[in-house]
Amino acid sequence: TLYELLTLAPMFGADDRHTLIHRITLADPPPLRQHDASIPTDLETIVGKAVAKDPADRYLTMESLAADLRAFIENRPIEAKAPTYFDRFYKWTKRHRGVAAAALSACR
């Protein structure tokens, strides 16, 4: 994958199959720039959109992914937008409903 080519590491590493499946299912991949700070943020945004957990957050077609990669290579603006902190928080609460509910009730 492009992620692995850029980081020289698997998106999700684990010593056993159960842990690997758990990470693939529930965890977001580490940001590319966490592996290598020299990776441009636009490229990190493109890869992040391509590997998004929710299909609605991914590129709708391979042509749109290719267009963003082409724009990146040609130093033009890309269509993909980096997720905001609110977006990340919302996605986390969707995946961890029990923890989010417990935290919310503890705040009352």
mmCIF file of N, CA and C in Angstrom:
data_model
loop_
_atom_site.group_PDB
_atom_site.id
_atom_site.type_symbol
_atom_site.label_atom_id
_atom_site.label_comp_id
_atom_site.label_asym_id
_atom_site.label_seq_id
_atom_site.Cartn_x
_atom_site.Cartn_y
_atom_site.Cartn_z
ATOM 1 N N THR A 1 0.845 -1.193 0.000
ATOM 2 C CA THR A 1 0.000 0.000 0.000
ATOM 3 C C THR A 1 0.874 1.234 0.000
ATOM 4 N N LEU A 2 0.266 2.357 -0.347
ATOM 5 C CA LEU A 2 0.999 3.623 -0.338
ATOM 6 C C LEU A 2 1.478 3.958 1.067
ATOM 7 N N TYR A 3 0.645 3.672 2.060
ATOM 8 C CA TYR A 3 1.034 3.926 3.454
ATOM 9 C C TYR A 3 2.342 3.200 3.771
ATOM 10 N N GLU A 4 2.402 1.914 3.430
ATOM 11 C CA GLU A 4 3.588 1.116 3.741
ATOM 12 C C GLU A 4 4.802 1.554 2.928
ATOM 13 N N LEU A 5 4.584 1.974 1.694
ATOM 14 C CA LEU A 5 5.698 2.471 0.884
ATOM 15 C C LEU A 5 6.298 3.744 1.481
ATOM 16 N N LEU A 6 5.449 4.594 2.014
ATOM 17 C CA LEU A 6 5.927 5.862 2.578
ATOM 18 C C LEU A 6 6.559 5.693 3.953
ATOM 19 N N THR A 7 6.057 4.758 4.747
ATOM 20 C CA THR A 7 6.548 4.606 6.123
ATOM 21 C C THR A 7 7.547 3.471 6.288
ATOM 22 N N LEU A 8 7.589 2.566 5.311
ATOM 23 C CA LEU A 8 8.408 1.357 5.396
ATOM 24 C C LEU A 8 8.009 0.503 6.603
ATOM 25 N N ALA A 9 6.727 0.576 6.947
ATOM 26 C CA ALA A 9 6.184 -0.191 8.074
ATOM 27 C C ALA A 9 4.728 -0.531 7.775
ATOM 28 N N PRO A 10 4.244 -1.640 8.317
ATOM 29 C CA PRO A 10 2.818 -1.942 8.116
ATOM 30 C C PRO A 10 1.946 -0.922 8.841
ATOM 31 N N MET A 11 0.758 -0.726 8.309
ATOM 32 C CA MET A 11 -0.164 0.235 8.919
ATOM 33 C C MET A 11 -0.494 -0.169 10.354
ATOM 34 N N PHE A 12 -0.728 -1.448 10.560
ATOM 35 C CA PHE A 12 -1.013 -1.977 11.888
ATOM 36 C C PHE A 12 -0.092 -3.156 12.140
ATOM 37 N N GLY A 13 0.702 -3.064 13.165
ATOM 38 C CA GLY A 13 1.550 -4.178 13.533
ATOM 39 C C GLY A 13 0.997 -4.856 14.772
ATOM 40 N N ALA A 14 1.230 -6.152 14.859
ATOM 41 C CA ALA A 14 0.803 -6.906 16.035
ATOM 42 C C ALA A 14 1.522 -8.243 16.044
ATOM 43 N N ASP A 15 1.668 -8.790 17.235
ATOM 44 C CA ASP A 15 2.330 -10.081 17.385
ATOM 45 C C ASP A 15 1.391 -11.250 17.151
ATOM 46 N N ASP A 16 0.094 -11.023 17.308
ATOM 47 C CA ASP A 16 -0.850 -12.122 17.113
ATOM 48 C C ASP A 16 -2.051 -11.642 16.302
ATOM 49 N N ARG A 17 -2.764 -12.590 15.729
ATOM 50 C CA ARG A 17 -3.884 -12.293 14.836
ATOM 51 C C ARG A 17 -5.007 -11.536 15.549
ATOM 52 N N HIS A 18 -5.330 -11.920 16.783
ATOM 53 C CA HIS A 18 -6.422 -11.265 17.524
ATOM 54 C C HIS A 18 -6.136 -9.776 17.712
ATOM 55 N N THR A 19 -4.921 -9.455 18.129
ATOM 56 C CA THR A 19 -4.545 -8.050 18.332
ATOM 57 C C THR A 19 -4.571 -7.289 17.011
ATOM 58 N N LEU A 20 -4.085 -7.922 15.958
ATOM 59 C CA LEU A 20 -4.082 -7.275 14.647
ATOM 60 C C LEU A 20 -5.503 -6.962 14.192
ATOM 61 N N ILE A 21 -6.406 -7.916 14.297
ATOM 62 C CA ILE A 21 -7.800 -7.692 13.889
ATOM 63 C C ILE A 21 -8.437 -6.608 14.742
ATOM 64 N N HIS A 22 -8.149 -6.602 16.031
ATOM 65 C CA HIS A 22 -8.677 -5.567 16.928
ATOM 66 C C HIS A 22 -8.208 -4.182 16.479
ATOM 67 N N ARG A 23 -6.932 -4.049 16.176
ATOM 68 C CA ARG A 23 -6.395 -2.751 15.734
ATOM 69 C C ARG A 23 -6.983 -2.321 14.395
ATOM 70 N N ILE A 24 -7.069 -3.256 13.470
ATOM 71 C CA ILE A 24 -7.630 -2.915 12.157
ATOM 72 C C ILE A 24 -9.076 -2.453 12.304
ATOM 73 N N THR A 25 -9.823 -3.111 13.178
ATOM 74 C CA THR A 25 -11.240 -2.815 13.354
ATOM 75 C C THR A 25 -11.484 -1.512 14.110
ATOM 76 N N LEU A 26 -10.724 -1.262 15.162
ATOM 77 C CA LEU A 26 -11.048 -0.148 16.059
ATOM 78 C C LEU A 26 -10.089 1.036 16.023
ATOM 79 N N ALA A 27 -8.860 0.815 15.661
ATOM 80 C CA ALA A 27 -7.873 1.895 15.762
ATOM 81 C C ALA A 27 -7.700 2.624 14.433
ATOM 82 N N ASP A 28 -7.415 3.899 14.539
ATOM 83 C CA ASP A 28 -7.025 4.648 13.352
ATOM 84 C C ASP A 28 -5.549 4.378 13.104
ATOM 85 N N PRO A 29 -5.139 4.346 11.851
ATOM 86 C CA PRO A 29 -3.708 4.139 11.601
ATOM 87 C C PRO A 29 -2.913 5.331 12.120
ATOM 88 N N PRO A 30 -1.700 5.084 12.584
ATOM 89 C CA PRO A 30 -0.873 6.212 13.019
ATOM 90 C C PRO A 30 -0.664 7.175 11.849
ATOM 91 N N PRO A 31 -0.709 8.466 12.097
ATOM 92 C CA PRO A 31 -0.483 9.423 11.008
ATOM 93 C C PRO A 31 0.882 9.188 10.355
ATOM 94 N N LEU A 32 0.938 9.400 9.059
ATOM 95 C CA LEU A 32 2.194 9.209 8.328
ATOM 96 C C LEU A 32 3.327 10.026 8.939
ATOM 97 N N ARG A 33 3.017 11.253 9.315
ATOM 98 C CA ARG A 33 4.059 12.142 9.830
ATOM 99 C C ARG A 33 4.562 11.704 11.205
ATOM 100 N N GLN A 34 3.841 10.808 11.850
ATOM 101 C CA GLN A 34 4.340 10.232 13.106
ATOM 102 C C GLN A 34 5.538 9.324 12.803
ATOM 103 N N HIS A 35 5.531 8.697 11.641
ATOM 104 C CA HIS A 35 6.648 7.855 11.214
ATOM 105 C C HIS A 35 7.785 8.693 10.647
ATOM 106 N N ASP A 36 7.423 9.730 9.884
ATOM 107 C CA ASP A 36 8.427 10.537 9.193
ATOM 108 C C ASP A 36 7.889 11.956 9.032
ATOM 109 N N ALA A 37 8.422 12.871 9.809
ATOM 110 C CA ALA A 37 7.931 14.251 9.804
ATOM 111 C C ALA A 37 8.174 14.970 8.488
ATOM 112 N N SER A 38 9.013 14.410 7.630
ATOM 113 C CA SER A 38 9.282 15.072 6.347
ATOM 114 C C SER A 38 8.208 14.782 5.299
ATOM 115 N N ILE A 39 7.273 13.886 5.601
ATOM 116 C CA ILE A 39 6.184 13.603 4.657
ATOM 117 C C ILE A 39 5.268 14.826 4.614
ATOM 118 N N PRO A 40 4.984 15.347 3.438
ATOM 119 C CA PRO A 40 4.131 16.535 3.329
ATOM 120 C C PRO A 40 2.721 16.291 3.881
ATOM 121 N N THR A 41 2.162 17.315 4.490
ATOM 122 C CA THR A 41 0.836 17.175 5.107
ATOM 123 C C THR A 41 -0.242 16.871 4.068
ATOM 124 N N ASP A 42 -0.136 17.435 2.858
ATOM 125 C CA ASP A 42 -1.132 17.124 1.829
ATOM 126 C C ASP A 42 -1.111 15.637 1.475
ATOM 127 N N LEU A 43 0.070 15.050 1.394
ATOM 128 C CA LEU A 43 0.172 13.621 1.095
ATOM 129 C C LEU A 43 -0.406 12.805 2.256
ATOM 130 N N GLU A 44 -0.140 13.216 3.471
ATOM 131 C CA GLU A 44 -0.725 12.547 4.641
ATOM 132 C C GLU A 44 -2.252 12.630 4.596
ATOM 133 N N THR A 45 -2.789 13.764 4.190
ATOM 134 C CA THR A 45 -4.239 13.942 4.079
ATOM 135 C C THR A 45 -4.826 13.012 3.017
ATOM 136 N N ILE A 46 -4.168 12.908 1.881
ATOM 137 C CA ILE A 46 -4.641 12.037 0.801
ATOM 138 C C ILE A 46 -4.666 10.579 1.270
ATOM 139 N N VAL A 47 -3.580 10.125 1.860
ATOM 140 C CA VAL A 47 -3.510 8.738 2.323
ATOM 141 C C VAL A 47 -4.534 8.507 3.432
ATOM 142 N N GLY A 48 -4.689 9.467 4.335
ATOM 143 C CA GLY A 48 -5.678 9.328 5.407
ATOM 144 C C GLY A 48 -7.088 9.174 4.870
ATOM 145 N N LYS A 49 -7.417 9.940 3.837
ATOM 146 C CA LYS A 49 -8.749 9.809 3.243
ATOM 147 C C LYS A 49 -8.895 8.463 2.539
ATOM 148 N N ALA A 50 -7.849 7.997 1.908
ATOM 149 C CA ALA A 50 -7.908 6.723 1.184
ATOM 150 C C ALA A 50 -8.100 5.534 2.118
ATOM 151 N N VAL A 51 -7.613 5.623 3.348
ATOM 152 C CA VAL A 51 -7.699 4.491 4.283
ATOM 153 C C VAL A 51 -8.712 4.724 5.402
ATOM 154 N N ALA A 52 -9.586 5.706 5.241
ATOM 155 C CA ALA A 52 -10.575 6.012 6.285
ATOM 156 C C ALA A 52 -11.423 4.790 6.615
ATOM 157 N N LYS A 53 -11.754 4.630 7.884
ATOM 158 C CA LYS A 53 -12.566 3.486 8.333
ATOM 159 C C LYS A 53 -13.967 3.531 7.726
ATOM 160 N N ASP A 54 -14.589 4.681 7.762
ATOM 161 C CA ASP A 54 -15.960 4.836 7.257
ATOM 162 C C ASP A 54 -15.914 5.027 5.742
ATOM 163 N N PRO A 55 -16.556 4.142 4.990
ATOM 164 C CA PRO A 55 -16.538 4.285 3.524
ATOM 165 C C PRO A 55 -17.019 5.656 3.048
ATOM 166 N N ALA A 56 -17.896 6.292 3.794
ATOM 167 C CA ALA A 56 -18.394 7.609 3.397
ATOM 168 C C ALA A 56 -17.294 8.673 3.452
ATOM 169 N N ASP A 57 -16.236 8.409 4.216
ATOM 170 C CA ASP A 57 -15.132 9.357 4.342
ATOM 171 C C ASP A 57 -14.020 9.116 3.326
ATOM 172 N N ARG A 58 -14.110 8.020 2.575
ATOM 173 C CA ARG A 58 -13.087 7.682 1.586
ATOM 174 C C ARG A 58 -13.371 8.351 0.245
ATOM 175 N N TYR A 59 -12.413 8.254 -0.650
ATOM 176 C CA TYR A 59 -12.627 8.701 -2.025
ATOM 177 C C TYR A 59 -13.745 7.865 -2.629
ATOM 178 N N LEU A 60 -14.617 8.509 -3.386
ATOM 179 C CA LEU A 60 -15.726 7.791 -4.003
ATOM 180 C C LEU A 60 -15.268 6.941 -5.183
ATOM 181 N N THR A 61 -14.224 7.393 -5.870
ATOM 182 C CA THR A 61 -13.714 6.662 -7.032
ATOM 183 C C THR A 61 -12.188 6.683 -7.017
ATOM 184 N N MET A 62 -11.613 5.736 -7.749
ATOM 185 C CA MET A 62 -10.159 5.731 -7.903
ATOM 186 C C MET A 62 -9.694 6.950 -8.705
ATOM 187 N N GLU A 63 -10.578 7.432 -9.582
ATOM 188 C CA GLU A 63 -10.232 8.616 -10.366
ATOM 189 C C GLU A 63 -10.047 9.839 -9.468
ATOM 190 N N SER A 64 -10.887 9.963 -8.431
ATOM 191 C CA SER A 64 -10.745 11.119 -7.533
ATOM 192 C C SER A 64 -9.484 11.003 -6.683
ATOM 193 N N LEU A 65 -9.121 9.787 -6.288
ATOM 194 C CA LEU A 65 -7.845 9.589 -5.589
ATOM 195 C C LEU A 65 -6.691 9.944 -6.516
ATOM 196 N N ALA A 66 -6.742 9.448 -7.752
ATOM 197 C CA ALA A 66 -5.685 9.745 -8.722
ATOM 198 C C ALA A 66 -5.586 11.242 -8.988
ATOM 199 N N ALA A 67 -6.726 11.923 -9.035
ATOM 200 C CA ALA A 67 -6.717 13.376 -9.275
ATOM 201 C C ALA A 67 -6.027 14.105 -8.130
ATOM 202 N N ASP A 68 -6.294 13.685 -6.889
ATOM 203 C CA ASP A 68 -5.625 14.327 -5.751
ATOM 204 C C ASP A 68 -4.126 14.032 -5.758
ATOM 205 N N LEU A 69 -3.747 12.803 -6.084
ATOM 206 C CA LEU A 69 -2.320 12.479 -6.162
ATOM 207 C C LEU A 69 -1.640 13.283 -7.269
ATOM 208 N N ARG A 70 -2.324 13.425 -8.403
ATOM 209 C CA ARG A 70 -1.790 14.228 -9.508
ATOM 210 C C ARG A 70 -1.635 15.689 -9.077
ATOM 211 N N ALA A 71 -2.642 16.214 -8.399
ATOM 212 C CA ALA A 71 -2.580 17.601 -7.926
ATOM 213 C C ALA A 71 -1.412 17.779 -6.950
ATOM 214 N N PHE A 72 -1.223 16.803 -6.064
ATOM 215 C CA PHE A 72 -0.111 16.869 -5.120
ATOM 216 C C PHE A 72 1.222 16.899 -5.853
ATOM 217 N N ILE A 73 1.387 16.011 -6.821
ATOM 218 C CA ILE A 73 2.639 15.936 -7.577
ATOM 219 C C ILE A 73 2.898 17.237 -8.332
ATOM 220 N N GLU A 74 1.830 17.856 -8.830
ATOM 221 C CA GLU A 74 1.960 19.093 -9.611
ATOM 222 C C GLU A 74 1.914 20.347 -8.746
ATOM 223 N N ASN A 75 1.974 20.185 -7.427
ATOM 224 C CA ASN A 75 1.956 21.311 -6.475
ATOM 225 C C ASN A 75 0.716 22.183 -6.609
ATOM 226 N N ARG A 76 -0.422 21.527 -6.899
ATOM 227 C CA ARG A 76 -1.699 22.230 -6.937
ATOM 228 C C ARG A 76 -2.486 21.864 -5.690
ATOM 229 N N PRO A 77 -3.504 22.633 -5.336
ATOM 230 C CA PRO A 77 -4.324 22.298 -4.172
ATOM 231 C C PRO A 77 -5.031 20.955 -4.355
ATOM 232 N N ILE A 78 -5.139 20.200 -3.264
ATOM 233 C CA ILE A 78 -5.842 18.922 -3.307
ATOM 234 C C ILE A 78 -7.277 19.131 -2.831
ATOM 235 N N GLU A 79 -8.151 18.195 -3.206
ATOM 236 C CA GLU A 79 -9.557 18.275 -2.798
ATOM 237 C C GLU A 79 -9.771 17.776 -1.364
ATOM 238 N N ALA A 80 -9.008 16.757 -0.957
ATOM 239 C CA ALA A 80 -9.172 16.171 0.378
ATOM 240 C C ALA A 80 -8.836 17.206 1.447
ATOM 241 N N LYS A 81 -9.559 17.136 2.525
ATOM 242 C CA LYS A 81 -9.319 18.027 3.666
ATOM 243 C C LYS A 81 -8.976 17.180 4.881
ATOM 244 N N ALA A 82 -8.023 17.643 5.649
ATOM 245 C CA ALA A 82 -7.640 16.931 6.869
ATOM 246 C C ALA A 82 -8.804 16.977 7.860
ATOM 247 N N PRO A 83 -9.018 15.886 8.596
ATOM 248 C CA PRO A 83 -10.101 15.896 9.579
ATOM 249 C C PRO A 83 -9.796 16.881 10.710
ATOM 250 N N THR A 84 -10.838 17.540 11.192
ATOM 251 C CA THR A 84 -10.682 18.459 12.312
ATOM 252 C C THR A 84 -10.618 17.663 13.613
ATOM 253 N N TYR A 85 -10.282 18.325 14.695
ATOM 254 C CA TYR A 85 -10.280 17.645 16.000
ATOM 255 C C TYR A 85 -11.679 17.149 16.334
ATOM 256 N N PHE A 86 -12.696 17.936 15.985
ATOM 257 C CA PHE A 86 -14.067 17.502 16.236
ATOM 258 C C PHE A 86 -14.386 16.233 15.453
ATOM 259 N N ASP A 87 -13.953 16.167 14.185
ATOM 260 C CA ASP A 87 -14.165 14.958 13.374
ATOM 261 C C ASP A 87 -13.530 13.736 14.033
ATOM 262 N N ARG A 88 -12.301 13.899 14.489
ATOM 263 C CA ARG A 88 -11.603 12.784 15.139
ATOM 264 C C ARG A 88 -12.311 12.368 16.426
ATOM 265 N N PHE A 89 -12.741 13.341 17.211
ATOM 266 C CA PHE A 89 -13.437 13.040 18.459
ATOM 267 C C PHE A 89 -14.751 12.322 18.180
ATOM 268 N N TYR A 90 -15.494 12.784 17.197
ATOM 269 C CA TYR A 90 -16.769 12.167 16.839
ATOM 270 C C TYR A 90 -16.572 10.715 16.418
ATOM 271 N N LYS A 91 -15.579 10.474 15.581
ATOM 272 C CA LYS A 91 -15.309 9.106 15.128
ATOM 273 C C LYS A 91 -14.884 8.221 16.293
ATOM 274 N N TRP A 92 -14.094 8.769 17.191
ATOM 275 C CA TRP A 92 -13.659 7.992 18.346
ATOM 276 C C TRP A 92 -14.857 7.610 19.211
ATOM 277 N N THR A 93 -15.764 8.557 19.445
ATOM 278 C CA THR A 93 -16.932 8.257 20.283
ATOM 279 C C THR A 93 -17.844 7.235 19.620
ATOM 280 N N LYS A 94 -17.918 7.227 18.288
ATOM 281 C CA LYS A 94 -18.721 6.218 17.591
ATOM 282 C C LYS A 94 -18.138 4.822 17.790
ATOM 283 N N ARG A 95 -16.815 4.719 17.801
ATOM 284 C CA ARG A 95 -16.172 3.419 17.962
ATOM 285 C C ARG A 95 -16.116 2.974 19.414
ATOM 286 N N HIS A 96 -16.151 3.909 20.363
ATOM 287 C CA HIS A 96 -16.024 3.605 21.785
ATOM 288 C C HIS A 96 -17.234 4.147 22.537
ATOM 289 N N ARG A 97 -18.403 3.737 22.133
ATOM 290 C CA ARG A 97 -19.650 4.261 22.713
ATOM 291 C C ARG A 97 -19.734 4.068 24.224
ATOM 292 N N GLY A 98 -19.326 2.902 24.698
ATOM 293 C CA GLY A 98 -19.406 2.629 26.137
ATOM 294 C C GLY A 98 -18.533 3.564 26.946
ATOM 295 N N VAL A 99 -17.311 3.768 26.515
ATOM 296 C CA VAL A 99 -16.390 4.666 27.217
ATOM 297 C C VAL A 99 -16.902 6.099 27.144
ATOM 298 N N ALA A 100 -17.385 6.504 25.978
ATOM 299 C CA ALA A 100 -17.908 7.861 25.821
ATOM 300 C C ALA A 100 -19.130 8.089 26.715
ATOM 301 N N ALA A 101 -20.027 7.099 26.780
ATOM 302 C CA ALA A 101 -21.218 7.217 27.634
ATOM 303 C C ALA A 101 -20.824 7.297 29.104
ATOM 304 N N ALA A 102 -19.845 6.488 29.520
ATOM 305 C CA ALA A 102 -19.398 6.506 30.914
ATOM 306 C C ALA A 102 -18.763 7.861 31.243
ATOM 307 N N ALA A 103 -17.954 8.403 30.327
ATOM 308 C CA ALA A 103 -17.323 9.693 30.558
ATOM 309 C C ALA A 103 -18.360 10.805 30.645
ATOM 310 N N LEU A 104 -19.375 10.732 29.777
ATOM 311 C CA LEU A 104 -20.428 11.740 29.785
ATOM 312 C C LEU A 104 -21.229 11.684 31.082
ATOM 313 N N SER A 105 -21.547 10.489 31.538
ATOM 314 C CA SER A 105 -22.321 10.376 32.775
ATOM 315 C C SER A 105 -21.483 10.772 33.985
ATOM 316 N N ALA A 106 -20.160 10.587 33.923
ATOM 317 C CA ALA A 106 -19.291 10.983 35.025
ATOM 318 C C ALA A 106 -19.188 12.510 35.143
ATOM 319 N N CYS A 107 -19.419 13.193 34.024
ATOM 320 C CA CYS A 107 -19.338 14.660 34.013
ATOM 321 C C CYS A 107 -20.591 15.311 34.608
ATOM 322 N N ARG A 108 -21.634 14.556 34.762
ATOM 323 C CA ARG A 108 -22.896 15.132 35.280
ATOM 324 C C ARG A 108 -22.899 15.298 36.746
#
